XYZ file of C-alpha atoms in Angstrom:
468
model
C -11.536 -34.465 -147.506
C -10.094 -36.593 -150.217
C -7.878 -39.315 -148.795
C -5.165 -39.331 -151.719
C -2.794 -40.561 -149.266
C -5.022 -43.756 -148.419
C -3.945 -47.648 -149.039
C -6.300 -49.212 -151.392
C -7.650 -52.703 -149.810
C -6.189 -56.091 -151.496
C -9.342 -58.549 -150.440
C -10.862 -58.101 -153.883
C -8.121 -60.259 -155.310
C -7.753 -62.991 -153.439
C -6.124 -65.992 -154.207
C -7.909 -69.635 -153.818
C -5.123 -71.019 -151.994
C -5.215 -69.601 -148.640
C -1.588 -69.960 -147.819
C -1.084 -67.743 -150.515
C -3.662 -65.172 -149.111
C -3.093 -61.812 -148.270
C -4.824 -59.699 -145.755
C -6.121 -56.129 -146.506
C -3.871 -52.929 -146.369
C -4.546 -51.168 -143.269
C -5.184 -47.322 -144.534
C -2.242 -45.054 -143.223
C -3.684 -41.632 -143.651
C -5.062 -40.840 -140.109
C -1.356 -42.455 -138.833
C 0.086 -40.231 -141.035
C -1.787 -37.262 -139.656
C -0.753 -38.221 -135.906
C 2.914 -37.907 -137.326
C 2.855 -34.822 -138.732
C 0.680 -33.072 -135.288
C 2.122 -30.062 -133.389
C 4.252 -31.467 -130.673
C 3.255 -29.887 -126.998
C 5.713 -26.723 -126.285
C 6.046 -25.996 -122.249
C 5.942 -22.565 -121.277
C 7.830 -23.068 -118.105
C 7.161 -19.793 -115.054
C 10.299 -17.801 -114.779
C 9.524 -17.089 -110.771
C 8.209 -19.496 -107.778
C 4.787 -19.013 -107.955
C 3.450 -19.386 -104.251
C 0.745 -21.867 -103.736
C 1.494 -23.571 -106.644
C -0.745 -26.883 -106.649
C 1.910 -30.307 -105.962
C 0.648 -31.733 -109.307
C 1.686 -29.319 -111.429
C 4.704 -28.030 -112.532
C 6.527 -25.168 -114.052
C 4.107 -24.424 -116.539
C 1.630 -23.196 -113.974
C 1.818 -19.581 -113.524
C -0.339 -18.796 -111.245
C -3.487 -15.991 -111.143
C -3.147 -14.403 -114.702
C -5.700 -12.977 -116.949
C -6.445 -15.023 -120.661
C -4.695 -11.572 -122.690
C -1.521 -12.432 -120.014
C -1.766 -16.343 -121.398
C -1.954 -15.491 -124.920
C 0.760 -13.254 -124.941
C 3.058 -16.001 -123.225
C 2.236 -18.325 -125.520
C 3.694 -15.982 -128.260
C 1.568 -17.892 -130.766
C 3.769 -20.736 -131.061
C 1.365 -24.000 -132.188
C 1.795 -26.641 -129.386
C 2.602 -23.909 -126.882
C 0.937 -24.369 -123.259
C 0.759 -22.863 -120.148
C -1.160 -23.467 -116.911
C -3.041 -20.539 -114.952
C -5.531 -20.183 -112.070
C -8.392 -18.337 -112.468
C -8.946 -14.915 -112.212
C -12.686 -14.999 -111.733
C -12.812 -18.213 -109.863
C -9.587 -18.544 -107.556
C -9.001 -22.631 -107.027
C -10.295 -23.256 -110.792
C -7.524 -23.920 -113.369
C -7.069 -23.401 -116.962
C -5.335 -25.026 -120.168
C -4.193 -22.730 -121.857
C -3.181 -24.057 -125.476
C -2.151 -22.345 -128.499
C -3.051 -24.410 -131.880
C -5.163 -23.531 -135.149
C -3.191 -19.521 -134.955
C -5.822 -19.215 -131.676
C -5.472 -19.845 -127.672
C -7.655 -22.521 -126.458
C -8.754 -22.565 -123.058
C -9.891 -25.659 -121.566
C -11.212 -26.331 -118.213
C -8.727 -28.446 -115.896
C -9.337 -31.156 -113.567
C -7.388 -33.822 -111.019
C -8.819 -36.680 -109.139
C -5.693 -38.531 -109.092
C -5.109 -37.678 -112.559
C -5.488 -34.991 -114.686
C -8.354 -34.246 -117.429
C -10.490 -31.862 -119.440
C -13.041 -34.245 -120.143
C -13.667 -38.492 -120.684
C -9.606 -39.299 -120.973
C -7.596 -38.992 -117.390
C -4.217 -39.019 -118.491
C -0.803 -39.618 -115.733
C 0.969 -36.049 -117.034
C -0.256 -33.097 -118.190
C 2.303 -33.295 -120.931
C 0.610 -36.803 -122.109
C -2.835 -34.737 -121.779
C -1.357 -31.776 -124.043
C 0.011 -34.780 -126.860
C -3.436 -36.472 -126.783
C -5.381 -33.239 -126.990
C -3.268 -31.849 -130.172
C -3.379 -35.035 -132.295
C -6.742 -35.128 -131.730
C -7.188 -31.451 -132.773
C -5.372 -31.984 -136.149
C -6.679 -34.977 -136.842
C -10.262 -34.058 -136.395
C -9.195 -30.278 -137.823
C -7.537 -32.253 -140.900
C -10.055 -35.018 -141.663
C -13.138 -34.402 -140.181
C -15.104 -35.450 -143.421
C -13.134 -38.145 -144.121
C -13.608 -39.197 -140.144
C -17.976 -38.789 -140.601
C -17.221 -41.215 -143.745
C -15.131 -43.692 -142.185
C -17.828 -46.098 -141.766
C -19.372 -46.080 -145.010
C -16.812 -48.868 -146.905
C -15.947 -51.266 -143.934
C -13.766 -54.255 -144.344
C -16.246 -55.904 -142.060
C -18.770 -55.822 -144.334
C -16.507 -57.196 -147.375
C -14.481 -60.250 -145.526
C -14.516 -62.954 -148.410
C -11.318 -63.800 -147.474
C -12.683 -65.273 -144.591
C -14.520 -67.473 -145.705
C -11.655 -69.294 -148.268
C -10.271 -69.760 -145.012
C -12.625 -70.798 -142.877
C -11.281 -74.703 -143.003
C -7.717 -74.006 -142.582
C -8.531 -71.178 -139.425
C -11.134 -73.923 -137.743
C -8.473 -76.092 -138.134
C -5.810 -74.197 -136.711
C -8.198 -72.716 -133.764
C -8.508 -76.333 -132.765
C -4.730 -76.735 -132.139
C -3.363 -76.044 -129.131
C -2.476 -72.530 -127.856
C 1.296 -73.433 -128.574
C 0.497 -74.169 -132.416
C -0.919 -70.666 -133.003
C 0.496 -69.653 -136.289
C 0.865 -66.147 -136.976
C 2.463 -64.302 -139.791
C 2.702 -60.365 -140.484
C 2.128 -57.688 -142.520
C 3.753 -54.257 -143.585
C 2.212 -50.811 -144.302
C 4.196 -48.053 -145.208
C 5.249 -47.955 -141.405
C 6.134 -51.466 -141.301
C 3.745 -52.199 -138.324
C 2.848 -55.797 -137.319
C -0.352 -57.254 -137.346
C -1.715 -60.884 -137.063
C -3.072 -62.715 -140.007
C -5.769 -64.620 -138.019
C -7.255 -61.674 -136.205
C -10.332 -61.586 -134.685
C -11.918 -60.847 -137.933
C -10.560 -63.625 -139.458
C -11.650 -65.918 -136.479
C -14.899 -64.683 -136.445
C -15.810 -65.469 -140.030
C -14.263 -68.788 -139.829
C -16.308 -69.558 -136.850
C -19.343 -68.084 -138.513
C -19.014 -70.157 -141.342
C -18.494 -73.643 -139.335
C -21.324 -76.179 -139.607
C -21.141 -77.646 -136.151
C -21.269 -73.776 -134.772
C -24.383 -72.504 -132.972
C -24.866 -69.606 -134.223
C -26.638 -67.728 -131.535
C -26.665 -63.478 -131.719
C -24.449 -62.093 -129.369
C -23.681 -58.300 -128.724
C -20.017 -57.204 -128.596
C -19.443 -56.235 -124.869
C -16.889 -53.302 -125.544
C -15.073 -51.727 -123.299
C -12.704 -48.339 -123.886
C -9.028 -49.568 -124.179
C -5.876 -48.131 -124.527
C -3.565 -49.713 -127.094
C 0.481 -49.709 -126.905
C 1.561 -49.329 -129.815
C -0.239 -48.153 -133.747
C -3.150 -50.438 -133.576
C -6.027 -49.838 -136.564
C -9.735 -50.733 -136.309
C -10.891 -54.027 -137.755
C -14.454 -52.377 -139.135
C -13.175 -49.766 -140.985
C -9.325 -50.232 -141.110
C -8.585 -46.775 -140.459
C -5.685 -46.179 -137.659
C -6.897 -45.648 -134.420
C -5.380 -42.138 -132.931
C -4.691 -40.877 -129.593
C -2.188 -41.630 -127.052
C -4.486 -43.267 -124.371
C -8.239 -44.676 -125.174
C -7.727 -44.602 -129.238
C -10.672 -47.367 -129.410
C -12.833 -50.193 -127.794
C -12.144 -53.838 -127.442
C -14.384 -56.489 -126.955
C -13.359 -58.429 -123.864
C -15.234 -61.622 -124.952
C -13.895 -61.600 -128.616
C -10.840 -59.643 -128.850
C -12.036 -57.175 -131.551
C -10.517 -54.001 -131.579
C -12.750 -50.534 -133.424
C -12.830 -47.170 -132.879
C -15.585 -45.955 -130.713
C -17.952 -44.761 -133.561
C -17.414 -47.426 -135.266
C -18.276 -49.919 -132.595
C -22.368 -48.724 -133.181
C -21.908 -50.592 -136.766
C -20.279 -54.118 -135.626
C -23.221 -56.413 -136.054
C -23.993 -58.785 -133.254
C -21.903 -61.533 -134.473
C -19.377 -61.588 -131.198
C -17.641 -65.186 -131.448
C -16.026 -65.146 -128.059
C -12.573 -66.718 -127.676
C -11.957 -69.290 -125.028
C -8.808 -67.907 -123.984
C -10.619 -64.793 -122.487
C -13.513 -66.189 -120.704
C -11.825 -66.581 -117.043
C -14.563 -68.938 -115.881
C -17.497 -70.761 -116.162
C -19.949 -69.701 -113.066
C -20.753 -65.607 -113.165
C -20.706 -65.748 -117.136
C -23.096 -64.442 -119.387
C -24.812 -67.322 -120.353
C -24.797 -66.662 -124.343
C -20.934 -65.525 -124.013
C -20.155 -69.126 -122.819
C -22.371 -71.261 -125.050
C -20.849 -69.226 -127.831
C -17.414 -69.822 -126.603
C -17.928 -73.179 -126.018
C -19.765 -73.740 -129.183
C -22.524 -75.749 -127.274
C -26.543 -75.456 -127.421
C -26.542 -74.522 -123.579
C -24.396 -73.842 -120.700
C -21.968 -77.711 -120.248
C -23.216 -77.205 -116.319
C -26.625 -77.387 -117.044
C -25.925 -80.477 -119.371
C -23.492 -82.319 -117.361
C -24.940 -81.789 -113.776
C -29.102 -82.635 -115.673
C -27.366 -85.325 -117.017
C -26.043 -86.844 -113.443
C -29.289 -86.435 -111.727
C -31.217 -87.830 -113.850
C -28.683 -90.958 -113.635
C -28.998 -90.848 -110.010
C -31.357 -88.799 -108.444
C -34.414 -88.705 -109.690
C -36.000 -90.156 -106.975
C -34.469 -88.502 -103.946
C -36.619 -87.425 -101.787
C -36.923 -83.165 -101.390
C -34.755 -82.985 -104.715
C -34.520 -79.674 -106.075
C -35.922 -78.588 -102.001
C -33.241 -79.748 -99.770
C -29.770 -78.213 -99.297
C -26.158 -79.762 -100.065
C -23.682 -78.845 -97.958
C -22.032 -74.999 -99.376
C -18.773 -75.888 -99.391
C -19.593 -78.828 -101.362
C -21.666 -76.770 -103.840
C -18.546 -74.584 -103.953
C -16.098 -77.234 -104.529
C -18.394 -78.220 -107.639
C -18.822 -74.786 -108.827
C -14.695 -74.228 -108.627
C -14.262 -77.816 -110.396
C -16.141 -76.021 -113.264
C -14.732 -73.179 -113.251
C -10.861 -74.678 -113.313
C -11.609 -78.047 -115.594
C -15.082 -77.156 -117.702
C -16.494 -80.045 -119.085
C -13.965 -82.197 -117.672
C -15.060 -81.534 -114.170
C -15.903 -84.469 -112.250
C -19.231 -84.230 -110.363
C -19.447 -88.423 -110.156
C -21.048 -90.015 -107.577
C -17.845 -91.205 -106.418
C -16.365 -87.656 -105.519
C -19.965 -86.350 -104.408
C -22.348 -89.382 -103.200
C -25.080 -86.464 -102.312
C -27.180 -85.863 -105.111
C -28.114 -82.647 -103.468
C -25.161 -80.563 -103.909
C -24.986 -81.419 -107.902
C -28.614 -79.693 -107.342
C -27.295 -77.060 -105.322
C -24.823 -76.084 -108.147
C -26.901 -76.006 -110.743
C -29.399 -73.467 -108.680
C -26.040 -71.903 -108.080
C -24.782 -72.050 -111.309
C -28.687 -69.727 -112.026
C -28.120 -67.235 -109.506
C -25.333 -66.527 -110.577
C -25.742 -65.292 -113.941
C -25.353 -61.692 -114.645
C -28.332 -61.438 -116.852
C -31.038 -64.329 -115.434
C -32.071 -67.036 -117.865
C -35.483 -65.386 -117.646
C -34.134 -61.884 -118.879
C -34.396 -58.426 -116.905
C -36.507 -57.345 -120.159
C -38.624 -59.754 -120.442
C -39.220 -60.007 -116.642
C -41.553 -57.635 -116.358
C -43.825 -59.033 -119.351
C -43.738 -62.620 -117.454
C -45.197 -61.063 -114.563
C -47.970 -59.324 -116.234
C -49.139 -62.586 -117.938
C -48.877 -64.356 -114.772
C -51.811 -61.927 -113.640
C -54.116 -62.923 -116.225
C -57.114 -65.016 -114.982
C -58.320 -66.746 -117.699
C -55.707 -70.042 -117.897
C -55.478 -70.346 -121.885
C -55.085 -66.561 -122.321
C -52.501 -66.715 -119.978
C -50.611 -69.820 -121.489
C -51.087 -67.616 -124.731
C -49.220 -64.596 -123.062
C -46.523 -67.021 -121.332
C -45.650 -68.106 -124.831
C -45.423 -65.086 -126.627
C -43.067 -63.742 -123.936
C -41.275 -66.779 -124.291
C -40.599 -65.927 -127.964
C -38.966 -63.039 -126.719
C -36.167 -64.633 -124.733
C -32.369 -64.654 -126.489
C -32.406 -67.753 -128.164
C -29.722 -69.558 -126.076
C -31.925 -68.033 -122.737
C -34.561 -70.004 -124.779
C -32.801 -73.324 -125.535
C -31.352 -73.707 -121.996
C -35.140 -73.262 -120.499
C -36.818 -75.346 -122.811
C -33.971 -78.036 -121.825
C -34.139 -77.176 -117.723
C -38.377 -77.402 -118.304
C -37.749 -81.045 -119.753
C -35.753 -81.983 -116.643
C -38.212 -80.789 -114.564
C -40.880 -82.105 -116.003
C -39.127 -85.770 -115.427
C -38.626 -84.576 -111.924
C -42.437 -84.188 -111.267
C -43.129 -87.596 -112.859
C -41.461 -88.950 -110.489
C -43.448 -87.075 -107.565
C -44.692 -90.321 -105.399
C -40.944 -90.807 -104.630
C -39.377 -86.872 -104.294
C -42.384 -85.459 -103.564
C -41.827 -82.451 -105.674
C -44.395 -82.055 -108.216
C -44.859 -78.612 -110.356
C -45.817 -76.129 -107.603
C -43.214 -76.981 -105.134
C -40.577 -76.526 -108.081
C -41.752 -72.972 -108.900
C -41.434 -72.105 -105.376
C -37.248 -73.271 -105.460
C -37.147 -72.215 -108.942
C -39.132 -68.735 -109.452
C -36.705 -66.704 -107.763
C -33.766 -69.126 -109.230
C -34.140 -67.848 -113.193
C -35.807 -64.750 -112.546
C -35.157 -61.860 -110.962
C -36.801 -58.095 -111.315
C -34.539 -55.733 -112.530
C -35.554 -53.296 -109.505
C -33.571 -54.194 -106.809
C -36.049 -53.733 -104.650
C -37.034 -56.240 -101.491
C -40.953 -54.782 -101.566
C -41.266 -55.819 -105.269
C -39.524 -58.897 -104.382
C -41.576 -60.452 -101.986
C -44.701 -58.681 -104.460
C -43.767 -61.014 -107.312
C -42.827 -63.948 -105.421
C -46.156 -65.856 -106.180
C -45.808 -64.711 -109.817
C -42.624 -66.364 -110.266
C -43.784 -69.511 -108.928
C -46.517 -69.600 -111.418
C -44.580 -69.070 -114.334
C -42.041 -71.715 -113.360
C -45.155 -74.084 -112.568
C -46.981 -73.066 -115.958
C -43.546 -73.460 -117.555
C -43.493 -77.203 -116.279
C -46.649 -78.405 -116.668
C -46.953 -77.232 -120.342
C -43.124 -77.442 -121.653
C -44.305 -79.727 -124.491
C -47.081 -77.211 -125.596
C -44.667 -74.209 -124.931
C -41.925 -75.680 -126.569
């Protein structure tokens, strides 16, 4: 379907002084189609109608046959009743007149009602949501299967004139945050630096570590006209019109979210805390090579503790690992693990194994697991360093960077062995289980693999500057 009624975008021409920039047009034709969808018409039951489910109202009316609904409805578009089943007593029906035909869909309640993904508070919000998307997708459906194929995404020059003034500006504090609007033919709001714009400035920063990172979306429901930032097409519905990312902020329709590239720059502001994090979502975030934990508690033992006897092997008190791990958590890399606040070396330790456990997705990946374990098999030594390192090559590269960085550490530790008595072996053993877990949660294959872990943590350590 030709989209006459489509805004034309405004990037092409933009202006070198980015004060004077202009965003794109969002394109109003889908909005416009929302506007001008049947509105729902209740067909409300002359009579009580005994046994009349308590969530449900007057447009149930009861046990009648789909010729009974039809005529009802009267062929008014919009028009909707509510019957039981004929066939099936305790099944219900939508009955829904639209497109000069009666629809029957399938009802359900579990707390709230739906006829399929959405769950919706009313039936009359179900009935709104279940029209515009009728029209719409009745309307446009060839302009829908073609809304991906000219992206703004893909054509954000913009962007990158203003990468220096948006780093700048991301830098200030929350307070500063400048944001201006623009108007389409609705005169609805949006920010100037968006995600989109954020991202590309980020992308384009020197100092940024530019590590791939999937969008983590998750089905939202906007208040408000809100359009999607890949293809700038208005996102329709009542409840559910999109995704967002909840590390970035970026807001797409579903469909389109299978195009984003993985180019997530997550945004401070929604990363709650540091501990339980997905370890490339806070590097990113924090625009650092590796997690600031693994940095600034490394850093203290190797100021302190290198020679402490069992380190890495004995315990720090849990309430003082959990102290640490909240420090982090509230202050980041202004958390204060000094020896002043936390004389034991061993619970800086015990937060950093904490800090490991606690990752969603282990430094030593649930994908790559399995391959690790198979090369630890392997008899011959060098084919089996061989294996360990192609693996390796495998691991996200910020998974990489922060175990090529924990293997230094380690390495130190073991050269220091006639004091802490922990040499290579005896670190596998604390460690194996520490960065790499299988992604069966199973307590059989656990124990199975335990001597498997070791030995990659032990192989890992004794060759990091060959594996490396």
């Amino acid at each position: 379907m030709a989209a006459s009624s489509n805004s034309s975008l405004s990037g092409s021409s933009v202006s070198s002084d980015a004060e004077e920039y202009q965003p794109p047009i969002w394109k109003s034709y889908l909005y416009q189609l929302q506007q001008e969808a049947p509105r729902p018409k209740r067909i409300i039951c002359p009579g009580e109608v005994e046994n009349r489910p308590k969530y449900y109202g007057r447009e149930f009316h009861g046990i009648i046959s789909r010729e009974q609904a039809d005529e009802l409805l009267g062929g008014v578009e919009g028009a909707y009743i509510l019957r039981e089943s004929q066939r099936q007593p305790g099944c219900y029906t939508l009955a829904l007149r639209f497109g000069n035909q009666t629809l029957n869909y399938r009802l359900f309640y579990d707390g709230k009602h739906f006829v399929g993904e959405k769950r919706f508070e009313s039936i009359h919000d179900l009935v709104t949501d279940g029209l515009i998307t009728l029209y719409i997708e009745t309307k446009a459906s060839e302009y829908i299967s073609k809304m991906t194929t000219n992206p703004i995404y893909e054509h954000i020059g913009y962007a990158t004139l203003l990468r220096e003034k948006v780093s700048r500006r991301l830098s200030r504090s929350k307070n500063e945050s400048r944001k201006t609007s623009v108007t389409n033919e609705e005169h609805t709001t949006v920010e100037k630096i968006s995600s989109l714009v954020r991202r590309a400035a980020l992308t384009h920063n020197d100092n940024h570590f530019n590590y791939e990172k999937t969008h983590n979306f998750k089905v939202h429901t906007f208040r408000g006209p809100h359009w999607c930032e890949y293809c700038a097409n208005f996102m329709w519905g009542l409840i559910a019109q999109g995704v967002r990312c909840s590390d970035c902020g970026l807001n797409v329709h579903k469909q389109c979210s299978k195009h984003v590239p993985n180019d997530c720059q997550p945004d401070l502001k929604r990363i709650k805390k540091v501990y339980c994090c997905d370890l490339t979502t806070l590097v990113k975030a924090h625009n650092t090579q590796r997690p600031m934990v693994v940095d600034i508690c490394i850093r203290e033992i190797e100021a302190r503790g290198l020679k402490s006897e069992g380190l890495y092997r004995v315990s720090g008190f849990t309430e003082h690992i959990e102290d640490v791990k909240m420090a982090f958590d509230r202050d980041g890399e202004k958390a204060d693990i000094s020896a002043n606040i936390y004389p034991d070396i061993n619970i800086i330790t015990g937060a950093l194994k904490l800090y490991f456990r606690d990752l969603p997705i282990p430094v030593i990946t649930y994908d790559t697991y399995p391959k690790f374990i198979e090369a630890a098999k392997i008899s011959n030594a060098d084919e089996r360093l061989e294996a360990v390192h192609d693996v390796l090559m495998l691991l996200p590269p910020a998974h990489y960077e922060t175990l090529r960085y924990l293997m230094i550490h380690l390495k130190k530790v073991t050269m220091n062995e006639k004091d802490n008595f922990m040499n290579a072996e005896n670190l596998g053993i604390v460690f194996g289980p520490t960065l790499m877990r299988s992604p069966e949660d199973s307590t059989l294959t656990t124990l199975h693999d335990m001597r498997y872990q070791k030995l990659i943590v032990q192989i890992l350590i004794e060759n990091e500057d060959v594996l490396f």
